[in-house]
Amino acid sequence: MIGNIKVLQTNFFATIQDQGRFGFSKYGVPKSGAMDQISLAIANLLLNNDENAACIEFAFQDLVLKFSEATIIVLTGAYVDAFLNKKKVKMYRRISVQKNDVLAVYNYRKGVYGYVGIVGGFLSPLVLNSRSYYKTITASFYLKKNNKLIYNGRGEYKEQLFSTISESLFFRDYETLKVYPGPEFFLLSEEQQVILSDSYFTISKNYNRMAIVLEEHLTNTFASMLTGPVLPGTVQLTPSGSLIVLMRDCQTTGGYPRILQLSEPAINHIAQKQVGDRFRFKLSNQF
């Protein structure tokens, strides 16, 4: 039986995301996908879903959803207070949902991006082989009040689950983020390279799905350069000395020096850091 979730309360940061849109960078199409791919994967594993099943990604503000049919959901990612019909529920556990139940998510205690996974995944339209929202690519690019999200209702869903997962195994406040030298890294002076390796950096208020700007600056001595390819996790150095960490919705090309490239786990970890959080880059030449 096909069910739907009615969005009762939402915000600009709530979207539908899967692993992302691959193979279209040459056309200028961003990859998108879940900001924290680890949390997305855990949600789908707990539900025995396909690994690319779409989930709701939420961040920063409250989210309230009403279900039209019985199903099973899980909550992963940022630590939040979640309630089903005003009764508190745990994260990283299967949650049985009945017809007309209401899920409410409040209070971001740690982290930024959380995920609502559902049995079978959300059935938003496939666009370029992905259900991930992105402005100009999909008809919707964030969840709006009264939107209805389609899913496969599974009745009472009798399957038992006795194993548990400790969220602490996956969600940690990593102080160091593994990075690799970017294409322009070795054009930096030795002093600049040392600064990148030995300094702490801080997440600024300039933060979204496209990029995270760091508070600290690094003197830019580069001449102007031609536009080149960039990826999620690329760290760019602007002419003013700002450091910009590109994220999942980033453009596919850029004209600033690409001095570092975050590892895939590091992209997930930095996505969950809040404004004011500090970290260090750990440079590696081992891919």
Coordinates of C-alpha atoms in Angstrom, one line a residue:
M1 CA 0.0 0.0 0.0
I2 CA 1.4 3.4 -1.0
G3 CA 1.6 5.8 1.9
N4 CA 2.6 9.5 2.2
I5 CA 4.1 11.7 4.8
K6 CA 2.6 15.1 5.2
V7 CA 5.1 17.8 6.2
L8 CA 3.6 19.7 9.1
Q9 CA 6.7 21.8 10.0
T10 CA 9.9 22.2 8.1
N11 CA 12.6 24.6 7.0
F12 CA 14.9 25.5 4.1
F13 CA 17.5 22.9 5.1
A14 CA 15.2 19.8 5.0
T15 CA 15.6 17.9 1.7
I16 CA 15.4 14.4 0.1
Q17 CA 18.9 12.9 -0.4
D18 CA 20.4 9.7 -1.6
Q19 CA 24.1 8.9 -2.4
G20 CA 24.1 11.6 -5.1
R21 CA 24.1 12.2 -8.9
F22 CA 27.1 10.6 -10.6
G23 CA 28.3 10.8 -14.2
F24 CA 27.1 14.2 -15.1
S25 CA 29.9 16.5 -13.9
K26 CA 31.0 17.1 -17.5
Y27 CA 27.6 18.8 -18.0
G28 CA 28.1 21.0 -14.9
V29 CA 25.7 19.0 -12.8
P30 CA 26.7 18.9 -9.1
K31 CA 26.9 15.5 -7.3
S32 CA 24.6 16.5 -4.4
G33 CA 23.7 13.6 -2.1
A34 CA 23.7 13.3 1.7
M35 CA 26.1 15.6 3.5
D36 CA 27.0 12.8 5.9
Q37 CA 27.1 9.7 3.7
I38 CA 28.0 7.5 6.7
S39 CA 24.7 8.4 8.5
L40 CA 22.7 7.8 5.3
A41 CA 24.3 4.3 4.9
I42 CA 23.6 3.3 8.5
A43 CA 19.9 4.3 8.1
N44 CA 19.6 2.1 5.0
L45 CA 21.5 -0.8 6.6
L46 CA 19.2 -0.8 9.6
L47 CA 16.2 -1.0 7.4
N48 CA 17.7 -3.6 5.0
N49 CA 17.2 -1.0 2.2
D50 CA 19.1 -0.7 -1.0
E51 CA 22.2 1.3 -0.1
N52 CA 21.1 4.2 -2.4
A53 CA 17.6 4.5 -1.0
A54 CA 16.5 8.1 -0.4
C55 CA 16.1 9.5 3.1
I56 CA 15.0 12.9 4.5
E57 CA 18.0 15.0 5.5
F58 CA 17.2 17.7 8.1
A59 CA 19.3 20.3 9.8
F60 CA 19.3 23.3 12.2
Q61 CA 15.6 23.6 12.9
D62 CA 12.5 21.6 13.9
L63 CA 10.9 19.0 11.6
V64 CA 7.4 17.5 12.1
L65 CA 6.0 14.8 9.9
K66 CA 2.6 12.9 9.8
F67 CA 2.4 9.3 8.3
S68 CA -0.6 8.1 6.4
E69 CA 0.3 4.4 6.6
A70 CA 2.1 2.0 8.9
T71 CA 5.8 1.6 8.3
I72 CA 9.3 1.4 9.9
I73 CA 11.7 4.3 10.2
V74 CA 15.1 5.1 11.7
L75 CA 16.8 8.3 12.8
T76 CA 20.6 8.7 12.3
G77 CA 23.1 11.5 12.1
A78 CA 23.0 14.6 14.4
Y79 CA 21.9 14.0 18.0
V80 CA 18.4 15.3 18.4
D81 CA 15.4 14.9 20.6
A82 CA 12.8 12.9 18.6
F83 CA 9.2 12.1 19.6
L84 CA 6.6 9.9 18.1
N85 CA 3.1 11.0 19.2
K86 CA 4.9 13.1 21.9
K87 CA 6.7 9.9 23.3
K88 CA 10.5 10.1 23.1
V89 CA 12.1 7.6 20.7
K90 CA 15.7 6.5 20.3
M91 CA 18.0 7.1 17.4
Y92 CA 19.8 4.3 15.6
R93 CA 16.9 1.9 16.3
R94 CA 14.0 0.8 14.1
I95 CA 10.9 2.7 15.1
S96 CA 7.4 1.2 14.3
V97 CA 5.1 3.9 12.9
Q98 CA 1.3 3.4 12.7
K99 CA -1.3 5.2 10.5
N100 CA -1.6 8.9 11.4
D101 CA 1.4 8.9 13.8
V102 CA 3.3 12.2 14.1
L103 CA 7.1 12.4 14.3
A104 CA 8.7 15.6 15.7
V105 CA 12.4 16.4 15.8
Y106 CA 13.8 19.2 18.1
N107 CA 17.0 20.3 19.8
Y108 CA 20.2 19.7 17.9
R109 CA 22.5 18.6 20.7
K110 CA 25.5 17.6 18.6
G111 CA 26.1 17.7 14.9
V112 CA 24.2 19.4 12.1
Y113 CA 22.6 16.9 9.6
G114 CA 20.2 14.2 10.6
Y115 CA 18.4 11.6 8.6
V116 CA 15.0 9.9 8.6
G117 CA 15.2 6.6 6.8
I118 CA 12.1 4.6 5.8
V119 CA 11.6 1.0 4.7
G120 CA 12.0 1.0 0.9
G121 CA 13.2 4.6 0.8
F122 CA 11.3 7.7 -0.2
L123 CA 9.9 7.6 -3.7
S124 CA 10.6 11.1 -4.9
P125 CA 11.1 11.4 -8.7
L126 CA 14.3 10.1 -10.2
V127 CA 16.2 12.9 -12.0
L128 CA 19.5 11.9 -13.7
N129 CA 19.6 8.7 -11.8
S130 CA 19.1 10.3 -8.4
R131 CA 16.4 11.4 -6.1
S132 CA 18.6 14.1 -4.4
Y133 CA 17.1 17.5 -4.3
Y134 CA 19.0 20.3 -6.1
K135 CA 17.8 23.7 -7.2
T136 CA 17.3 23.9 -11.0
I137 CA 17.7 20.1 -11.3
T138 CA 14.7 18.8 -9.4
A139 CA 11.2 20.4 -9.2
S140 CA 11.6 20.8 -5.4
F141 CA 14.8 21.7 -3.7
Y142 CA 13.7 21.7 -0.1
L143 CA 10.7 20.4 1.9
K144 CA 7.8 22.8 2.3
K145 CA 4.9 22.8 4.7
N146 CA 2.1 20.5 3.5
N147 CA 4.3 18.7 1.0
K148 CA 3.4 15.0 0.7
L149 CA 6.3 12.5 0.4
I150 CA 5.5 9.1 -1.1
Y151 CA 6.6 5.8 0.4
N152 CA 5.6 2.1 0.4
G153 CA 3.4 1.4 3.4
R154 CA 4.2 -2.0 4.9
G155 CA 1.2 -2.6 7.1
E156 CA 2.1 -3.9 10.6
Y157 CA 5.6 -5.1 9.5
K158 CA 6.1 -8.0 11.8
E159 CA 9.9 -8.5 11.4
Q160 CA 11.8 -8.6 14.6
L161 CA 15.2 -6.9 15.2
F162 CA 17.2 -7.9 18.3
S163 CA 20.6 -6.3 17.4
T164 CA 21.5 -2.8 18.4
I165 CA 24.0 -0.2 17.1
S166 CA 25.9 2.2 19.2
E167 CA 25.8 5.6 17.6
S168 CA 29.2 6.5 19.2
L169 CA 30.8 4.0 16.8
F170 CA 30.0 6.3 13.9
F171 CA 29.4 9.8 15.2
R172 CA 32.4 11.3 16.8
D173 CA 33.8 14.8 17.2
Y174 CA 36.9 14.3 15.1
E175 CA 39.6 16.9 15.9
T176 CA 41.8 16.0 12.9
L177 CA 40.6 15.6 9.3
K178 CA 42.6 13.6 6.8
V179 CA 43.4 15.5 3.7
Y180 CA 45.6 15.1 0.6
P181 CA 47.6 17.7 -1.3
G182 CA 45.5 19.5 -3.9
P183 CA 46.8 20.2 -7.4
E184 CA 48.2 23.6 -6.3
F185 CA 49.4 22.6 -2.9
F186 CA 53.1 22.4 -3.8
L187 CA 53.0 25.9 -5.2
L188 CA 52.5 27.1 -1.6
S189 CA 55.6 28.3 0.3
E190 CA 57.0 25.9 2.9
E191 CA 55.8 28.3 5.6
Q192 CA 52.2 28.2 4.2
Q193 CA 52.3 24.4 4.1
V194 CA 53.4 24.3 7.7
I195 CA 50.6 26.6 8.7
L196 CA 48.1 24.3 7.1
S197 CA 49.5 21.3 8.9
D198 CA 50.1 22.9 12.3
S199 CA 47.2 25.3 12.8
Y200 CA 43.6 24.9 14.1
F201 CA 40.8 26.0 11.9
T202 CA 37.3 27.1 12.8
I203 CA 33.9 26.6 11.2
S204 CA 32.4 30.1 10.4
K205 CA 28.8 31.1 10.1
N206 CA 29.1 31.0 6.3
Y207 CA 28.0 27.4 6.0
N208 CA 25.6 25.5 3.7
R209 CA 25.3 22.5 1.4
M210 CA 27.6 24.1 -1.2
A211 CA 30.5 25.1 1.0
I212 CA 31.9 25.8 4.4
V213 CA 34.1 29.0 4.8
L214 CA 36.7 28.8 7.6
E215 CA 37.3 31.8 9.9
E216 CA 41.1 31.7 9.5
H217 CA 42.9 33.2 6.5
L218 CA 46.1 32.2 4.6
T219 CA 48.0 34.7 2.6
N220 CA 47.4 34.1 -1.1
T221 CA 50.5 34.7 -3.3
F222 CA 49.2 32.9 -6.4
A223 CA 48.9 34.5 -9.8
S224 CA 45.5 34.2 -11.4
M225 CA 44.7 30.7 -12.7
L226 CA 42.4 29.1 -15.2
T227 CA 39.3 27.4 -14.1
G228 CA 39.8 23.7 -13.2
P229 CA 37.7 20.8 -12.0
V230 CA 36.7 20.6 -8.3
L231 CA 35.0 18.0 -6.1
P232 CA 33.2 17.8 -2.8
G233 CA 36.0 18.1 -0.3
T234 CA 38.2 20.4 -2.4
V235 CA 39.7 23.2 -0.2
Q236 CA 40.1 26.4 -2.3
L237 CA 42.2 29.5 -1.4
T238 CA 40.5 32.7 -2.5
P239 CA 42.4 35.9 -3.5
S240 CA 41.5 37.5 -0.1
G241 CA 43.0 34.5 1.7
S242 CA 39.8 32.8 2.7
L243 CA 39.7 29.0 2.9
I244 CA 36.6 27.4 1.4
V245 CA 35.8 23.7 1.8
L246 CA 33.5 22.7 -1.0
M247 CA 30.6 20.4 0.0
R248 CA 28.1 18.1 -1.7
D249 CA 26.2 20.7 -3.7
C250 CA 29.4 22.4 -4.9
Q251 CA 30.0 23.5 -8.5
T252 CA 32.0 21.2 -10.8
T253 CA 34.7 23.8 -11.8
G254 CA 36.4 26.6 -10.0
G255 CA 39.0 29.3 -10.6
Y256 CA 40.7 29.4 -7.1
P257 CA 43.8 27.4 -6.2
R258 CA 42.9 23.9 -4.9
I259 CA 45.3 23.5 -2.1
L260 CA 43.8 20.4 -0.3
Q261 CA 41.4 17.6 -0.9
L262 CA 39.5 16.1 2.1
S263 CA 39.2 12.3 2.3
E264 CA 35.7 10.9 1.9
P265 CA 35.4 10.2 5.7
A266 CA 36.6 13.8 6.4
I267 CA 33.9 15.3 4.2
N268 CA 31.3 13.4 6.4
H269 CA 33.0 14.6 9.6
I270 CA 33.3 18.3 8.7
A271 CA 29.6 18.3 7.6
Q272 CA 28.6 17.5 11.2
K273 CA 30.7 20.2 12.8
Q274 CA 28.8 23.2 14.1
V275 CA 29.7 26.9 13.9
G276 CA 32.6 27.6 16.1
D277 CA 33.9 24.0 16.1
R278 CA 37.7 23.7 15.6
F279 CA 39.8 21.1 13.9
R280 CA 43.2 20.4 12.3
F281 CA 44.1 19.1 8.8
K282 CA 46.1 15.9 8.8
L283 CA 48.1 15.8 5.6
S284 CA 48.6 12.4 4.0
N285 CA 50.2 11.3 0.7
Q286 CA 48.7 7.8 1.0
F287 CA 45.5 7.5 -1.1

